[in-house]
Short mmCIF file of C-alpha atoms (C1' of nucleotides) in Angstrom, two decimals:
data_model
loop_
_atom_site.label_atom_id
_atom_site.label_comp_id
_atom_site.label_asym_id
_atom_site.label_seq_id
_atom_site.Cartn_x
_atom_site.Cartn_y
_atom_site.Cartn_z
CA MET A 1 0.00 0.00 0.00
CA ALA A 2 1.52 3.22 -1.10
CA SER A 3 -0.03 5.45 1.56
CA THR A 4 0.91 3.14 4.42
CA ALA A 5 4.41 2.82 3.05
CA SER A 6 4.91 6.60 2.87
CA VAL A 7 3.68 7.14 6.44
CA LYS A 8 5.98 4.47 7.76
CA ALA A 9 8.83 5.62 5.56
CA PRO A 10 10.65 7.73 8.17
CA PHE A 11 10.80 4.66 10.42
CA ASP A 12 11.79 2.28 7.68
CA ARG A 13 15.49 1.51 7.87
CA GLU A 14 15.88 0.70 4.21
CA VAL A 15 14.15 3.89 3.15
CA GLN A 16 16.37 5.95 5.40
CA PHE A 17 19.48 4.22 4.17
CA ALA A 18 18.46 4.82 0.55
CA ALA A 19 17.71 8.46 1.27
CA LYS A 20 21.09 8.98 2.91
CA LYS A 21 22.89 7.22 0.11
CA ARG A 22 21.07 9.42 -2.36
CA ALA A 23 22.13 12.50 -0.41
CA VAL A 24 25.74 11.36 -0.62
CA ILE A 25 25.49 10.96 -4.39
CA LEU A 26 23.72 14.27 -4.97
CA SER A 27 26.08 16.25 -2.79
CA ALA A 28 29.11 14.64 -4.38
CA ALA A 29 27.72 15.15 -7.88
CA SER A 30 27.32 18.84 -7.23
CA ALA A 31 30.93 19.04 -6.06
CA PHE A 32 32.09 17.06 -9.09
CA ARG A 33 30.22 19.43 -11.33
CA ARG A 34 31.84 22.50 -9.81
CA ARG A 35 35.39 21.35 -9.10
CA GLY A 36 35.70 18.13 -11.06
CA TYR A 37 35.90 14.52 -9.94
CA HIS A 38 39.60 14.38 -9.20
CA ASN A 39 39.63 17.72 -7.43
CA THR A 40 37.07 16.47 -4.96
CA SER A 41 38.38 14.10 -2.30
CA MET A 42 36.34 11.65 -0.29
CA THR A 43 37.17 13.78 2.71
CA ASP A 44 35.61 16.79 0.95
CA ILE A 45 32.48 14.82 0.16
CA GLY A 46 32.17 13.68 3.74
CA LYS A 47 32.79 17.11 5.17
CA ALA A 48 30.02 18.64 3.06
CA LEU A 49 27.62 16.25 4.81
CA GLY A 50 29.10 16.60 8.28
CA LEU A 51 30.62 13.15 8.07
CA THR A 52 33.99 11.57 8.10
CA LYS A 53 35.43 9.98 4.99
CA ALA A 54 35.19 6.54 6.53
CA ALA A 55 31.45 6.91 7.10
CA LEU A 56 30.87 7.25 3.36
CA TYR A 57 32.04 3.70 2.86
CA TYR A 58 29.03 2.56 4.81
CA TYR A 59 26.91 3.78 1.88
CA VAL A 60 29.08 3.17 -1.17
CA ARG A 61 31.64 0.62 -2.22
CA ASN A 62 34.13 3.18 -3.52
CA LYS A 63 34.53 6.63 -5.02
CA GLU A 64 33.98 5.41 -8.53
CA GLU A 65 30.55 4.11 -7.56
CA ILE A 66 29.64 7.66 -6.56
CA LEU A 67 30.65 8.96 -9.96
CA PHE A 68 28.77 6.15 -11.64
CA GLU A 69 25.60 6.81 -9.67
CA SER A 70 25.92 10.54 -10.31
CA HIS A 71 25.83 9.88 -14.01
CA LEU A 72 22.94 7.46 -13.63
CA MET A 73 20.92 9.98 -11.68
CA ALA A 74 21.15 12.51 -14.49
CA TYR A 75 20.42 10.01 -17.22
CA ASP A 76 17.49 8.51 -15.30
CA SER A 77 15.97 11.97 -15.05
CA MET A 78 16.49 12.63 -18.72
CA ASP A 79 14.98 9.29 -19.65
CA GLU A 80 12.02 10.13 -17.47
CA ILE A 81 11.55 13.42 -19.30
CA LEU A 82 11.77 11.73 -22.68
CA LYS A 83 9.31 9.05 -21.64
CA ASN A 84 6.72 11.35 -20.08
CA SER A 85 6.70 13.91 -22.83
CA GLN A 86 4.28 12.69 -25.50
CA PRO A 87 4.01 14.17 -28.98
CA CYS A 88 0.16 14.39 -28.64
CA GLY A 89 -0.53 16.55 -31.67
CA LEU A 90 2.60 18.66 -31.41
CA THR A 91 4.95 19.23 -34.29
CA GLY A 92 8.37 17.61 -33.98
CA LEU A 93 9.84 21.02 -33.29
CA ASP A 94 7.39 21.83 -30.50
CA HIS A 95 7.94 18.45 -28.96
CA LEU A 96 11.69 18.85 -29.06
CA GLU A 97 11.50 22.32 -27.59
CA SER A 98 9.41 21.07 -24.71
CA VAL A 99 11.90 18.29 -23.96
CA PHE A 100 14.86 20.63 -24.17
CA ARG A 101 13.16 23.08 -21.84
CA GLN A 102 12.67 20.33 -19.29
CA PHE A 103 16.33 19.38 -19.63
CA VAL A 104 17.35 22.95 -18.82
CA ASP A 105 14.96 23.04 -15.88
CA LEU A 106 16.39 19.78 -14.60
CA LEU A 107 19.92 21.16 -14.56
CA THR A 108 19.07 24.58 -13.18
CA GLN A 109 16.36 23.75 -10.64
CA SER A 110 16.53 20.18 -9.41
CA GLY A 111 20.13 19.91 -8.24
CA VAL A 112 20.83 17.10 -10.68
CA SER A 113 24.18 17.53 -12.43
CA LEU A 114 25.20 16.45 -15.90
CA LEU A 115 28.80 15.33 -15.66
CA THR A 116 31.34 14.92 -18.43
CA ASP A 117 34.09 12.96 -16.71
CA VAL A 118 33.22 9.58 -18.17
CA ASP A 119 36.85 8.57 -18.56
CA SER A 120 37.35 8.34 -14.82
CA LEU A 121 35.07 5.32 -14.88
CA SER A 122 36.58 1.97 -15.69
CA GLY A 123 35.50 -1.09 -17.59
CA GLU A 124 31.89 -2.12 -17.30
CA TRP A 125 30.84 1.09 -15.58
CA LYS A 126 32.23 3.26 -18.32
CA THR A 127 30.63 1.12 -20.98
CA GLN A 128 27.26 1.33 -19.27
CA ILE A 129 27.35 5.10 -18.90
CA LEU A 130 28.42 5.65 -22.48
CA ALA A 131 25.58 3.40 -23.56
CA ARG A 132 23.07 5.39 -21.54
CA ARG A 133 24.30 8.66 -22.99
CA ASN A 134 24.11 7.16 -26.44
CA THR A 135 20.56 6.03 -25.97
CA ILE A 136 19.44 9.48 -24.93
CA GLU A 137 21.32 11.05 -27.80
CA LYS A 138 19.67 8.67 -30.22
CA ARG A 139 16.22 9.46 -28.87
CA VAL A 140 16.81 13.17 -29.27
CA ILE A 141 18.11 12.60 -32.78
CA ARG A 142 14.92 10.71 -33.48
CA LEU A 143 12.89 13.67 -32.29
CA VAL A 144 14.78 15.89 -34.69
CA LYS A 145 14.20 13.48 -37.56
CA ARG A 146 10.51 13.38 -36.80
CA GLY A 147 10.48 17.15 -36.97
CA GLN A 148 12.27 17.04 -40.30
CA ALA A 149 9.72 14.55 -41.56
CA ASP A 150 6.74 16.73 -40.60
CA GLY A 151 8.45 19.79 -42.02
CA SER A 152 8.84 21.72 -38.78
CA ILE A 153 12.62 21.25 -38.56
CA ARG A 154 15.17 22.27 -41.18
CA ASP A 155 16.94 19.55 -43.13
CA GLY A 156 20.58 18.74 -42.48
CA ASP A 157 22.54 16.16 -40.49
CA ALA A 158 20.30 15.46 -37.49
CA ARG A 159 23.28 14.43 -35.35
CA LEU A 160 24.92 17.79 -35.91
CA HIS A 161 21.70 19.59 -35.09
CA VAL A 162 21.66 17.72 -31.79
CA PHE A 163 25.34 18.09 -30.95
CA PHE A 164 24.98 21.82 -31.29
CA PHE A 165 22.23 22.37 -28.76
CA MET A 166 23.28 19.54 -26.46
CA GLY A 167 26.55 21.44 -26.20
CA ALA A 168 24.67 24.36 -24.72
CA LEU A 169 23.21 21.97 -22.17
CA ASN A 170 26.55 20.53 -21.14
CA TRP A 171 28.22 23.91 -21.04
CA LEU A 172 25.48 25.07 -18.69
CA ASN A 173 27.08 22.97 -15.97
CA ALA A 174 30.33 24.84 -16.27
CA TRP A 175 29.00 28.33 -15.75
CA PHE A 176 25.56 28.12 -14.18
CA ASP A 177 25.46 29.15 -10.56
CA GLY A 178 22.19 28.95 -8.66
CA GLU A 179 23.11 32.13 -6.80
CA GLY A 180 23.83 34.17 -9.93
CA ARG A 181 21.79 36.88 -11.56
CA LEU A 182 20.39 34.60 -14.22
CA GLN A 183 17.42 32.52 -13.13
CA GLY A 184 16.78 29.01 -14.37
CA LYS A 185 13.44 29.96 -15.90
CA ASP A 186 14.96 32.84 -17.91
CA ILE A 187 17.64 30.53 -19.22
CA ALA A 188 15.11 27.91 -20.23
CA ASP A 189 13.10 30.53 -22.13
CA HIS A 190 16.11 31.98 -23.84
CA PHE A 191 17.65 28.64 -24.76
CA ALA A 192 14.34 27.27 -26.00
CA LEU A 193 14.03 30.21 -28.35
CA GLN A 194 17.59 29.89 -29.61
CA LEU A 195 17.11 26.18 -30.16
CA ARG A 196 13.86 26.78 -32.06
CA HIS A 197 15.24 29.47 -34.34
CA GLY A 198 18.41 27.51 -34.91
CA ILE A 199 16.74 24.50 -36.44
CA SER A 200 13.22 25.48 -37.50
CA THR A 201 12.36 25.71 -41.17
CA MET B 1 66.27 39.83 -40.35
CA ALA B 2 63.30 37.56 -40.62
CA SER B 3 64.51 35.56 -43.62
CA THR B 4 67.96 34.92 -42.18
CA ALA B 5 66.40 33.94 -38.88
CA SER B 6 64.09 31.41 -40.49
CA VAL B 7 66.88 29.79 -42.51
CA LYS B 8 69.06 29.46 -39.45
CA ALA B 9 66.15 28.32 -37.33
CA PRO B 10 66.79 24.59 -37.52
CA PHE B 11 70.30 25.19 -36.19
CA ASP B 12 69.21 27.59 -33.53
CA ARG B 13 69.18 25.90 -30.16
CA GLU B 14 66.55 28.11 -28.65
CA VAL B 15 64.22 27.63 -31.59
CA GLN B 16 64.60 23.88 -31.38
CA PHE B 17 64.01 23.87 -27.67
CA ALA B 18 60.89 25.99 -28.10
CA ALA B 19 59.60 23.72 -30.86
CA LYS B 20 60.09 20.63 -28.71
CA LYS B 21 58.46 22.25 -25.75
CA ARG B 22 55.54 23.19 -27.94
CA ALA B 23 55.24 19.61 -29.14
CA VAL B 24 55.08 18.44 -25.54
CA ILE B 25 52.26 20.88 -24.78
CA LEU B 26 50.30 20.09 -27.92
CA SER B 27 50.56 16.35 -27.49
CA ALA B 28 49.62 16.56 -23.85
CA ALA B 29 46.73 18.91 -24.58
CA SER B 30 45.31 16.44 -27.04
CA ALA B 31 45.51 13.69 -24.43
CA PHE B 32 43.94 15.95 -21.81
CA ARG B 33 41.13 16.70 -24.20
CA ARG B 34 40.39 13.06 -24.84
CA ARG B 35 40.98 11.42 -21.47
CA GLY B 36 41.12 14.35 -19.06
CA TYR B 37 43.98 15.92 -17.15
CA HIS B 38 44.02 13.54 -14.20
CA ASN B 39 43.59 10.46 -16.34
CA THR B 40 46.75 11.33 -18.24
CA SER B 41 50.00 10.63 -16.39
CA MET B 42 53.35 12.22 -17.11
CA THR B 43 54.48 8.77 -18.19
CA ASP B 44 51.66 8.70 -20.75
CA ILE B 45 52.63 12.10 -22.07
CA GLY B 46 56.24 11.05 -22.40
CA LYS B 47 55.39 7.75 -24.04
CA ALA B 48 53.30 9.49 -26.72
CA LEU B 49 56.47 11.35 -27.73
CA GLY B 50 58.84 8.41 -27.40
CA LEU B 51 60.30 9.88 -24.24
CA THR B 52 60.62 9.00 -20.62
CA LYS B 53 58.71 10.90 -17.98
CA ALA B 54 61.91 12.39 -16.60
CA ALA B 55 62.82 13.87 -19.96
CA LEU B 56 59.70 16.02 -19.90
CA TYR B 57 61.04 17.89 -16.91
CA TYR B 58 63.78 19.22 -19.12
CA TYR B 59 61.10 21.21 -20.94
CA VAL B 60 58.56 22.04 -18.25
CA ARG B 61 58.66 22.82 -14.56
CA ASN B 62 55.75 20.54 -13.66
CA LYS B 63 52.57 18.96 -14.92
CA GLU B 64 50.48 21.95 -14.02
CA GLU B 65 52.57 24.14 -16.30
CA ILE B 66 51.61 21.86 -19.18
CA LEU B 67 47.94 22.34 -18.40
CA PHE B 68 48.44 26.06 -18.08
CA GLU B 69 50.24 26.33 -21.41
CA SER B 70 47.61 24.14 -23.05
CA HIS B 71 44.98 26.63 -22.06
CA LEU B 72 47.13 29.54 -23.17
CA MET B 73 47.69 28.00 -26.56
CA ALA B 74 43.96 27.80 -27.22
CA TYR B 75 43.26 31.28 -25.94
CA ASP B 76 46.14 32.78 -27.89
CA SER B 77 44.74 31.29 -31.05
CA MET B 78 41.27 32.59 -30.30
CA ASP B 79 42.61 36.04 -29.53
CA GLU B 80 44.45 35.95 -32.83
CA ILE B 81 41.26 35.11 -34.66
CA LEU B 82 39.38 37.89 -32.92
CA LYS B 83 42.12 40.39 -33.66
CA ASN B 84 42.59 39.50 -37.33
CA SER B 85 38.95 39.38 -38.21
CA GLN B 86 37.88 42.91 -39.04
CA PRO B 87 34.26 44.03 -39.40
CA CYS B 88 35.11 45.80 -42.72
CA GLY B 89 31.58 46.47 -43.89
CA LEU B 90 30.08 43.26 -42.56
CA THR B 91 26.99 43.19 -40.41
CA GLY B 92 27.54 42.17 -36.81
CA LEU B 93 25.97 38.82 -37.59
CA ASP B 94 28.24 38.12 -40.55
CA HIS B 95 31.26 39.14 -38.54
CA LEU B 96 30.30 36.88 -35.68
CA GLU B 97 29.62 33.99 -37.99
CA SER B 98 33.03 34.37 -39.56
CA VAL B 99 34.71 34.35 -36.16
CA PHE B 100 32.74 31.35 -34.99
CA ARG B 101 33.60 29.47 -38.14
CA GLN B 102 37.27 30.09 -37.52
CA PHE B 103 36.87 28.87 -33.94
CA VAL B 104 35.40 25.63 -35.21
CA ASP B 105 38.17 25.27 -37.77
CA LEU B 106 40.74 25.86 -35.06
CA LEU B 107 39.39 23.03 -32.94
CA THR B 108 38.80 20.57 -35.76
CA GLN B 109 41.81 21.21 -37.99
CA SER B 110 44.76 22.69 -36.13
CA GLY B 111 45.19 20.27 -33.28
CA VAL B 112 44.62 22.99 -30.71
CA SER B 113 42.35 21.83 -27.89
CA LEU B 114 39.94 23.83 -25.83
CA LEU B 115 40.10 22.44 -22.29
CA THR B 116 37.62 22.79 -19.48
CA ASP B 117 39.61 21.58 -16.49
CA VAL B 118 40.44 24.99 -15.08
CA ASP B 119 40.04 23.83 -11.49
CA SER B 120 43.13 21.69 -11.65
CA LEU B 121 45.14 24.88 -11.87
CA SER B 122 46.06 26.60 -8.65
CA GLY B 123 46.39 30.17 -7.50
CA GLU B 124 47.82 32.66 -9.95
CA TRP B 125 47.63 30.28 -12.89
CA LYS B 126 43.98 29.61 -12.39
CA THR B 127 43.26 33.31 -12.04
CA GLN B 128 45.11 34.09 -15.24
CA ILE B 129 43.34 31.46 -17.29
CA LEU B 130 39.93 32.47 -16.03
CA ALA B 131 40.78 36.06 -16.92
CA ARG B 132 41.76 35.08 -20.44
CA ARG B 133 38.58 33.11 -20.94
CA ASN B 134 36.62 36.05 -19.62
CA THR B 135 38.26 38.46 -22.00
CA ILE B 136 37.42 36.33 -24.99
CA GLU B 137 33.88 35.85 -23.78
CA LYS B 138 33.48 39.60 -23.37
CA ARG B 139 34.76 40.27 -26.88
CA VAL B 140 32.33 37.80 -28.34
CA ILE B 141 29.53 39.35 -26.31
CA ARG B 142 30.54 42.70 -27.74
CA LEU B 143 30.27 41.27 -31.26
CA VAL B 144 26.76 40.15 -30.47
CA LYS B 145 25.83 43.54 -29.10
CA ARG B 146 27.17 45.21 -32.21
CA GLY B 147 24.96 42.95 -34.25
CA GLN B 148 22.00 43.83 -32.11
CA ALA B 149 22.79 47.50 -32.61
CA ASP B 150 22.91 47.22 -36.40
CA GLY B 151 19.76 45.13 -36.41
CA SER B 152 21.29 41.92 -37.73
CA ILE B 153 21.04 40.03 -34.45
CA ARG B 154 17.91 39.40 -32.43
CA ASP B 155 17.48 41.21 -29.14
CA GLY B 156 17.82 39.38 -25.83
CA ASP B 157 20.51 38.86 -23.20
CA ALA B 158 23.73 38.90 -25.21
CA ARG B 159 25.51 36.76 -22.62
CA LEU B 160 22.93 34.02 -23.00
CA HIS B 161 23.19 34.20 -26.76
CA VAL B 162 26.91 33.62 -26.39
CA PHE B 163 26.73 30.90 -23.74
CA PHE B 164 24.49 28.92 -26.01
CA PHE B 165 26.74 28.70 -29.03
CA MET B 166 29.98 28.66 -27.06
CA GLY B 167 28.56 25.54 -25.47
CA ALA B 168 28.51 23.92 -28.88
CA LEU B 169 32.16 24.84 -29.25
CA ASN B 170 33.20 23.35 -25.94
CA TRP B 171 31.14 20.24 -26.44
CA LEU B 172 32.90 19.72 -29.75
CA ASN B 173 35.99 18.70 -27.81
CA ALA B 174 34.14 15.88 -26.12
CA TRP B 175 32.88 14.13 -29.21
CA PHE B 176 34.89 15.28 -32.21
CA ASP B 177 37.31 12.73 -33.53
CA GLY B 178 39.55 13.61 -36.44
CA GLU B 179 39.16 10.08 -37.79
CA GLY B 180 35.37 10.08 -37.72
CA ARG B 181 32.91 10.36 -40.53
CA LEU B 182 32.23 14.04 -39.95
CA GLN B 183 34.79 16.38 -41.44
CA GLY B 184 35.80 19.63 -39.83
CA LYS B 185 34.62 21.69 -42.77
CA ASP B 186 31.15 20.15 -42.72
CA ILE B 187 30.86 20.83 -39.03
CA ALA B 188 31.91 24.44 -39.49
CA ASP B 189 29.30 24.93 -42.19
CA HIS B 190 26.57 23.29 -40.21
CA PHE B 191 27.39 25.05 -36.95
CA ALA B 192 27.70 28.42 -38.66
CA LEU B 193 24.23 28.00 -40.08
CA GLN B 194 22.74 26.95 -36.77
CA LEU B 195 24.40 29.86 -35.04
CA ARG B 196 23.09 32.29 -37.67
CA HIS B 197 19.51 31.07 -37.58
CA GLY B 198 19.57 30.88 -33.81
CA ILE B 199 20.26 34.54 -33.26
CA SER B 200 19.48 36.45 -36.45
CA THR B 201 16.49 38.77 -36.60
"C1'" DT C 1 89.29 13.54 -31.93
"C1'" DA C 2 88.69 15.63 -27.40
"C1'" DA C 3 86.01 18.65 -24.60
"C1'" DA C 4 81.75 20.82 -23.75
"C1'" DA C 5 76.98 21.30 -23.97
"C1'" DA C 6 72.48 19.45 -24.51
"C1'" DT C 7 69.36 15.76 -23.95
"C1'" DT C 8 67.61 11.61 -22.01
"C1'" DC C 9 67.63 7.76 -18.83
"C1'" DT C 10 67.51 4.69 -14.54
"C1'" DA C 11 66.44 4.48 -10.06
"C1'" DC C 12 64.89 6.73 -6.54
"C1'" DT C 13 61.87 9.76 -2.93
"C1'" DA C 14 57.78 12.22 -1.45
"C1'" DT C 15 53.00 12.90 -1.12
"C1'" DA C 16 48.27 12.83 -1.58
"C1'" DT C 17 44.41 10.29 -1.05
"C1'" DA C 18 41.63 6.03 -1.72
"C1'" DG C 19 40.33 2.48 1.00
"C1'" DT C 20 40.33 -0.72 5.55
"C1'" DC C 21 39.35 -2.24 10.24
"C1'" DA C 22 38.32 -2.76 14.82
"C1'" DA C 23 36.55 -0.04 18.33
"C1'" DA C 24 33.34 3.58 19.92
"C1'" DT C 25 29.02 5.64 19.75
"C1'" DT C 26 24.41 6.28 18.77
"C1'" DT C 27 19.72 4.52 17.99
"C1'" DA C 28 16.19 1.13 18.17
"C1'" DT C 29 14.04 -3.00 20.43
"C1'" DA C 30 12.64 -6.55 24.01
"C1'" DT D 1 17.40 -0.95 31.48
"C1'" DA D 2 19.91 -4.42 28.94
"C1'" DT D 3 20.78 -6.12 24.42
"C1'" DA D 4 21.17 -5.85 19.68
"C1'" DA D 5 21.54 -3.46 15.49
"C1'" DA D 6 22.92 0.49 12.88
"C1'" DT D 7 26.04 4.18 12.20
"C1'" DT D 8 30.23 6.69 12.70
"C1'" DT D 9 34.99 7.29 13.92
"C1'" DG D 10 40.24 7.46 14.59
"C1'" DA D 11 44.12 5.50 13.18
"C1'" DC D 12 45.93 2.92 10.03
"C1'" DT D 13 47.74 0.72 5.17
"C1'" DA D 14 48.32 0.63 0.21
"C1'" DT D 15 49.05 2.64 -4.11
"C1'" DA D 16 49.53 5.57 -7.82
"C1'" DT D 17 52.06 9.02 -9.65
"C1'" DA D 18 54.36 13.61 -9.44
"C1'" DG D 19 58.75 15.03 -9.07
"C1'" DT D 20 64.22 14.60 -8.28
"C1'" DA D 21 69.25 13.48 -8.71
"C1'" DG D 22 72.99 12.02 -10.79
"C1'" DA D 23 74.76 9.12 -14.27
"C1'" DA D 24 74.69 7.89 -19.19
"C1'" DT D 25 74.22 9.11 -23.74
"C1'" DT D 26 73.90 11.82 -27.69
"C1'" DT D 27 75.00 16.00 -30.23
"C1'" DT D 28 77.66 20.01 -31.09
"C1'" DT D 29 81.87 22.70 -31.15
"C1'" DA D 30 86.85 23.68 -31.11
#
DNA sequence: TAAAAATTCTACTATATAGTCAAATTTATA
DNA sequence: TATAAATTTGACTATATAGTAGAATTTTTA
């Protein structure tokens, strides 16, 4: 029962553990985004949560797992956005704009960070993350192609269309600062417009 | 005398030293771009040049200097482009497009890499690099504003205009691969068009 | 060809930090 | 309140790699 579960949640050990683990990942991801993975020590991550480095190892196997989960968190959110946003009568362009807007909101409002340091992951983990990124990329490319098919999006290499505006999204992480003058909503509006003009027919 | 100097150059010790040092920086920068600064060891950098790690220290003080000079190399090139490209009767938009095109060419053709890992620099070096990046950003913003003044570029926050397409430029480093199917020239054409449509009136 | 200068190497040290472990502490349960 | 389970800690080890020193080698010059 969902309602019972949510009332009991604060007393449920597993739920608390999961929530704390999630807090570790989110806090670390934010630090990774700002200073980079290798410039953030386990001690730093612990300190930000009022914990000792050793305590972190109660929640995660190792530092790399944190990086892995950070990536997953972002890609899960993006998948969610792609899944929930239905074309329902929209042109390809409108649909794409809506998705892109939600991507910007995700990165500026929710605390989720889109990281680039994939090469600090090894073996299976790296492969998995690259695959996830690829899937999302492919889905966005498909959106563009649909827009080209219905005539709302300009012709041209769909991959290049996508690389261009996904660059804006990734670059956002480097300069966006929640405290700054620019508000997430303004950025979403501006970027949506620039995306639209850039690729519409 | 320039001509005498260039003929003697191969015998000039200082010139040779400078050329070798430059090769170290360029090769390292390319590795940094692909795998990241911290995932590239001094041993790696040496190996790529057929040298031992120790030999590198004949050319540079430390690893951080390599990162610093890598950044400088990119920003010097971009400054050069900005300086040499005169408005001479062009609209602000045309001028900007020309500059942007040259930026793309720089990153896809010349072997110069635009790095993001500024936080691995410390103190004075970090400050200097951030200042250089800022200067370039400001100049590009000024180009946009000029275009808005002459009516060739859409109104709106000039900084956001710039962040958007500079994102595409930075993201290029992450995915572009000289061997790949996409050629630098095609990318420049495509990106120039997307830039133009994105911000023109 | 011998001496000097430039360049590179082998073998080493120093350091930062990821990761471990057993004990201490806190929190829940009977 | 006593016991058990969950959580956190201090003090440690292990490892990767940046950086060094002096010898060896190559290249230039006289």
